[in-house]
PDB file of C-alpha atoms in Angstrom:
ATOM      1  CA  UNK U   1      -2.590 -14.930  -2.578  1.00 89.00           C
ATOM      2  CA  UNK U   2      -4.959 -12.518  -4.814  1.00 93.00           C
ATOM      3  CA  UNK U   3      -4.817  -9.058  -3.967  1.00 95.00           C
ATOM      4  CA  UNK U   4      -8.018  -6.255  -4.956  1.00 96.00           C
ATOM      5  CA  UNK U   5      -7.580  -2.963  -4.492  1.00 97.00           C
ATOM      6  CA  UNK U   6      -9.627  -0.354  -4.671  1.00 98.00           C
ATOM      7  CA  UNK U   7     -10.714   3.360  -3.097  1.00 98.00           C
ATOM      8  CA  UNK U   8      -9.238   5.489  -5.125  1.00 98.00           C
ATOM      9  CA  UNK U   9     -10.758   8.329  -6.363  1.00 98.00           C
ATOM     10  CA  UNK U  10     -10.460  12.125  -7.190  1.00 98.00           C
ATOM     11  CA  UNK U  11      -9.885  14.430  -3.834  1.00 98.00           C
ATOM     12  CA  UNK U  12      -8.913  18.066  -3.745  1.00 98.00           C
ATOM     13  CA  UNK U  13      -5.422  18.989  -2.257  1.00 98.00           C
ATOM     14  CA  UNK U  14      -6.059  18.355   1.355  1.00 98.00           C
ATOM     15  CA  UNK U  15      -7.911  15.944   1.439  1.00 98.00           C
ATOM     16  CA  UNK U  16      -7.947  12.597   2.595  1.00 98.00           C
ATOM     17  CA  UNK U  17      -8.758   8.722   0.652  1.00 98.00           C
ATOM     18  CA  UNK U  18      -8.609   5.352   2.586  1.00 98.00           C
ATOM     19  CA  UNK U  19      -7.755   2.382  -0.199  1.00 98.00           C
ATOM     20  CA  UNK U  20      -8.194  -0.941   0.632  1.00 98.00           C
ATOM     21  CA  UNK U  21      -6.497  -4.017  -0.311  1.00 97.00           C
ATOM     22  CA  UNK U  22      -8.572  -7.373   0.147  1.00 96.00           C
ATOM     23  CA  UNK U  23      -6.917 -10.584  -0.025  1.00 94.00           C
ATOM     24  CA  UNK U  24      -7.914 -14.461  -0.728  1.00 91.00           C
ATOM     25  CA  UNK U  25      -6.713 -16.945   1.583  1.00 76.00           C
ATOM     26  CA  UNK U  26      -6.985 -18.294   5.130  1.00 70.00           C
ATOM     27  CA  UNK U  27      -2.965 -17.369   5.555  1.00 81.00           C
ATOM     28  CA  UNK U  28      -2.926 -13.681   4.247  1.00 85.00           C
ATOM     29  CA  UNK U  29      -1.758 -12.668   8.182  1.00 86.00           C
ATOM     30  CA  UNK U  30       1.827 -14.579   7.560  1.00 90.00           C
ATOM     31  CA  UNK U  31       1.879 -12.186   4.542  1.00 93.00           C
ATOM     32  CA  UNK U  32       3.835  -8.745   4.836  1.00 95.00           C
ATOM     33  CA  UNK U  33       1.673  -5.736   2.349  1.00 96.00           C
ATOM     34  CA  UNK U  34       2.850  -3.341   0.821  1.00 97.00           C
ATOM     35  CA  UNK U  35       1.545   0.028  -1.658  1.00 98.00           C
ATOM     36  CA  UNK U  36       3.539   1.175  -4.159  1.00 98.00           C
ATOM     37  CA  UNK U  37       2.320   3.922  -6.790  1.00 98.00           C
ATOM     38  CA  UNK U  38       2.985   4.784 -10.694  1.00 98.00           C
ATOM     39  CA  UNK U  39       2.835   7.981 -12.103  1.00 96.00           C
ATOM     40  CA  UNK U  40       2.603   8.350 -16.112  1.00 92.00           C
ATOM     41  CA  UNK U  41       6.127   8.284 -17.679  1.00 94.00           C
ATOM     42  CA  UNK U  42       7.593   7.500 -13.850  1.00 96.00           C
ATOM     43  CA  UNK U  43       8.792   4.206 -12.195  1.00 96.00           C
ATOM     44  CA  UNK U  44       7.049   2.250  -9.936  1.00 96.00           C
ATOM     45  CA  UNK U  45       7.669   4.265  -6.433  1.00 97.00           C
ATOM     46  CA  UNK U  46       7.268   2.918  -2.726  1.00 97.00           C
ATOM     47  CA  UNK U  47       4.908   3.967  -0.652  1.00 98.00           C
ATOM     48  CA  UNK U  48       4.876   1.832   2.282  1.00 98.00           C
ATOM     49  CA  UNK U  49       4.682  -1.799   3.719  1.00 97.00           C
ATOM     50  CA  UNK U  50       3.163  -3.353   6.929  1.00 96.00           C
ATOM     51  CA  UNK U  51       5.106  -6.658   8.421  1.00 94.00           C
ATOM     52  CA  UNK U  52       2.757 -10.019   8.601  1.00 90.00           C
ATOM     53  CA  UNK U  53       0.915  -9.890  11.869  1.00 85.00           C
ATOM     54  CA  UNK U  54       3.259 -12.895  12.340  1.00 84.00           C
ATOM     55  CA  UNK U  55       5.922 -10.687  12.657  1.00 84.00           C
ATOM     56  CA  UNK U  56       4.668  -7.788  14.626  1.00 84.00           C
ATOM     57  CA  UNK U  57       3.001  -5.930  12.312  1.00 85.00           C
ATOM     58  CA  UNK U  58       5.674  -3.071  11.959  1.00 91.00           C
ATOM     59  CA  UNK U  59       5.606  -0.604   9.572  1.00 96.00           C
ATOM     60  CA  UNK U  60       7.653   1.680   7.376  1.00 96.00           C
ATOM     61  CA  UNK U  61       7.102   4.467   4.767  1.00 97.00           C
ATOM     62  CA  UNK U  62       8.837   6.529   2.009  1.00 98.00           C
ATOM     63  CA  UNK U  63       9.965   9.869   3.492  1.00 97.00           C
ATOM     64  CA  UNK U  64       7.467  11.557   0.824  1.00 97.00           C
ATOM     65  CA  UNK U  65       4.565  10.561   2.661  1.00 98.00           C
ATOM     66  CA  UNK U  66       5.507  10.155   6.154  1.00 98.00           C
ATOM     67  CA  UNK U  67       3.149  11.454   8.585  1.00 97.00           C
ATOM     68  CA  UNK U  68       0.519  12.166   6.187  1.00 98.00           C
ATOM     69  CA  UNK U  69       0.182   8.049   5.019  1.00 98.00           C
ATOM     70  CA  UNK U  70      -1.155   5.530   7.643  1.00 98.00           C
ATOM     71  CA  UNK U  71      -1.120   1.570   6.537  1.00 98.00           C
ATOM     72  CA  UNK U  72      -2.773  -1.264   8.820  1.00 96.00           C
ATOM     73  CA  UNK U  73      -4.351  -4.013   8.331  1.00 94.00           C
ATOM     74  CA  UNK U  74      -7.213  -6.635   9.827  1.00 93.00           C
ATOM     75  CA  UNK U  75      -6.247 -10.120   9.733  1.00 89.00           C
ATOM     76  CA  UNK U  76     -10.056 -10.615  10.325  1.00 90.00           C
ATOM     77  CA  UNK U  77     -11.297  -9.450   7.044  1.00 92.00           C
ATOM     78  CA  UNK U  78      -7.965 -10.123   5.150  1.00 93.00           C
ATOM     79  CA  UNK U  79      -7.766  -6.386   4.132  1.00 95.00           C
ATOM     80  CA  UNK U  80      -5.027  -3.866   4.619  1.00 96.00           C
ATOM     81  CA  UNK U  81      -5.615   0.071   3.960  1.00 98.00           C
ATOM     82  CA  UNK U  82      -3.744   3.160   3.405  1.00 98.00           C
ATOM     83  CA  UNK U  83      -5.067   6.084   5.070  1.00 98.00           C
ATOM     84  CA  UNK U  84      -3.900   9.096   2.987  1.00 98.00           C
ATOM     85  CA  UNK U  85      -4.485  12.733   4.620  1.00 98.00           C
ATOM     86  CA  UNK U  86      -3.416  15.930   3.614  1.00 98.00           C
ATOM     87  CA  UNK U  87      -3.161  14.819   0.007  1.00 98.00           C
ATOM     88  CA  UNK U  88      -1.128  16.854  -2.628  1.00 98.00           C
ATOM     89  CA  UNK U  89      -1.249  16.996  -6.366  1.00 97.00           C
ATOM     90  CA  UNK U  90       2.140  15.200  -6.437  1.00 97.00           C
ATOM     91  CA  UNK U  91       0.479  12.145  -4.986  1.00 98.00           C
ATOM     92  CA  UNK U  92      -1.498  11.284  -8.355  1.00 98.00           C
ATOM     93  CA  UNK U  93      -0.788   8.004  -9.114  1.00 98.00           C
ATOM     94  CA  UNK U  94      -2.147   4.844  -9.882  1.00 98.00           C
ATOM     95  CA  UNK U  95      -1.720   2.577  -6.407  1.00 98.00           C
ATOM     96  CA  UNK U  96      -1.158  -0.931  -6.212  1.00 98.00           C
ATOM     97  CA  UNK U  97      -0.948  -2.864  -3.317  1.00 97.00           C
ATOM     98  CA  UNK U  98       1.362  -6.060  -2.904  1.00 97.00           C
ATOM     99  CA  UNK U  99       2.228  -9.059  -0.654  1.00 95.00           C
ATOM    100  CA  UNK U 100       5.270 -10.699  -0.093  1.00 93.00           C
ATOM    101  CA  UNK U 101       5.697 -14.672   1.801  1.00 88.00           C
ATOM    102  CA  UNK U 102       9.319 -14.249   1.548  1.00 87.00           C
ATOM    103  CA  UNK U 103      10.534 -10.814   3.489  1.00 86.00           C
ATOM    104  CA  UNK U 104       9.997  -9.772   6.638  1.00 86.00           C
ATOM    105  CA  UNK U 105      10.132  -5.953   5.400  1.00 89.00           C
ATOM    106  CA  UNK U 106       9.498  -5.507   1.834  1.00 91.00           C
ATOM    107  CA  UNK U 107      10.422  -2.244   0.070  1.00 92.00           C
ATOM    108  CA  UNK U 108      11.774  -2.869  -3.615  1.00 93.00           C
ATOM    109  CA  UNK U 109       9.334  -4.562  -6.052  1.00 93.00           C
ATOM    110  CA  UNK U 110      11.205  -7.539  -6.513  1.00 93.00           C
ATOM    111  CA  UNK U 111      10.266  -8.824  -2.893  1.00 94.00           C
ATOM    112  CA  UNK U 112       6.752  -9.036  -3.549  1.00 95.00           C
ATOM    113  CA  UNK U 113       5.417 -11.887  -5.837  1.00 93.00           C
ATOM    114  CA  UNK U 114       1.583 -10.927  -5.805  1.00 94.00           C
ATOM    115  CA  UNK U 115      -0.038  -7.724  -6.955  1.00 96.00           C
ATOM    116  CA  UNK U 116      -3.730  -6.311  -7.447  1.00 95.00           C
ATOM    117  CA  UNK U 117      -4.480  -3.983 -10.004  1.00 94.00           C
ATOM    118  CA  UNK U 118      -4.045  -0.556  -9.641  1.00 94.00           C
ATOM    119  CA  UNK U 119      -6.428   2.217  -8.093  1.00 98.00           C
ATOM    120  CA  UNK U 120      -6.489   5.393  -9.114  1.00 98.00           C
ATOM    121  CA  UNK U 121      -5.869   8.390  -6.974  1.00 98.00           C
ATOM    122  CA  UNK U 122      -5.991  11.666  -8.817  1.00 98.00           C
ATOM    123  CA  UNK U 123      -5.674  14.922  -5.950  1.00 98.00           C
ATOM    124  CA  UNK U 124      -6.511  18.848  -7.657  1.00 97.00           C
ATOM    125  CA  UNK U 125      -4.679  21.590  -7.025  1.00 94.00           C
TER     126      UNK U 125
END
């Protein structure tokens, strides 16, 4: 599967982006997503990953963005998002979304084998 992401942008602390991750292929519902994000001089970081609609569709996040970070997805246009409110400077990263055909509940970077470029998501103090 190819991933595209995109929606970042620059947003004062506060505020809120929605990114997008669009996906090729008729099976991209079997597929669980996830976002992970890379600051400069910083390893790759989870963010949070949806199951396959297959598989319920369940979801789980890092604690540093719980209940601020929403990710769902629509099987119809092959697209999952990642609603981000009440941003803070920390969250400046590039953002990449992921899929994985193997796990059921991806977290670590090894269980995804396709990525989309990065977005960039720059919040001001």
């Amino acid at each position: 599967v190819q991933l595209q992401a995109s929606g970042g942008g620059l947003v004062q602390a506060g505020g809120s982006l929605r990114l997008s991750c669009a996906a090729s292929g008729r099976t991209f519902s079997r597929y669980a997503t996830g976002w992970f994000r890379q600051a400069p001089g910083k390893e790759r970081e989870f963010v949070a990953t949806i199951r396959a609609a297959t598989r319920g569709s369940g979801t789980y996040y890092a604690d540093s963005v719980k209940g601020r970070f929403t990710i769902s997805r629509d099987n119809a246009k092959n697209t999952v998002f990642l609603q981000m409110n009440s941003l803070k400077p920390e969250d400046t990263a590039n953002y990449y979304c992921a899929a994985s055909g193997t796990y059921y509940s991806p977290r670590a970077p090894s269980d995804f084998g396709s990525w989309g470029q990065g977005t960039q998501v720059t919040v001001s103090s």
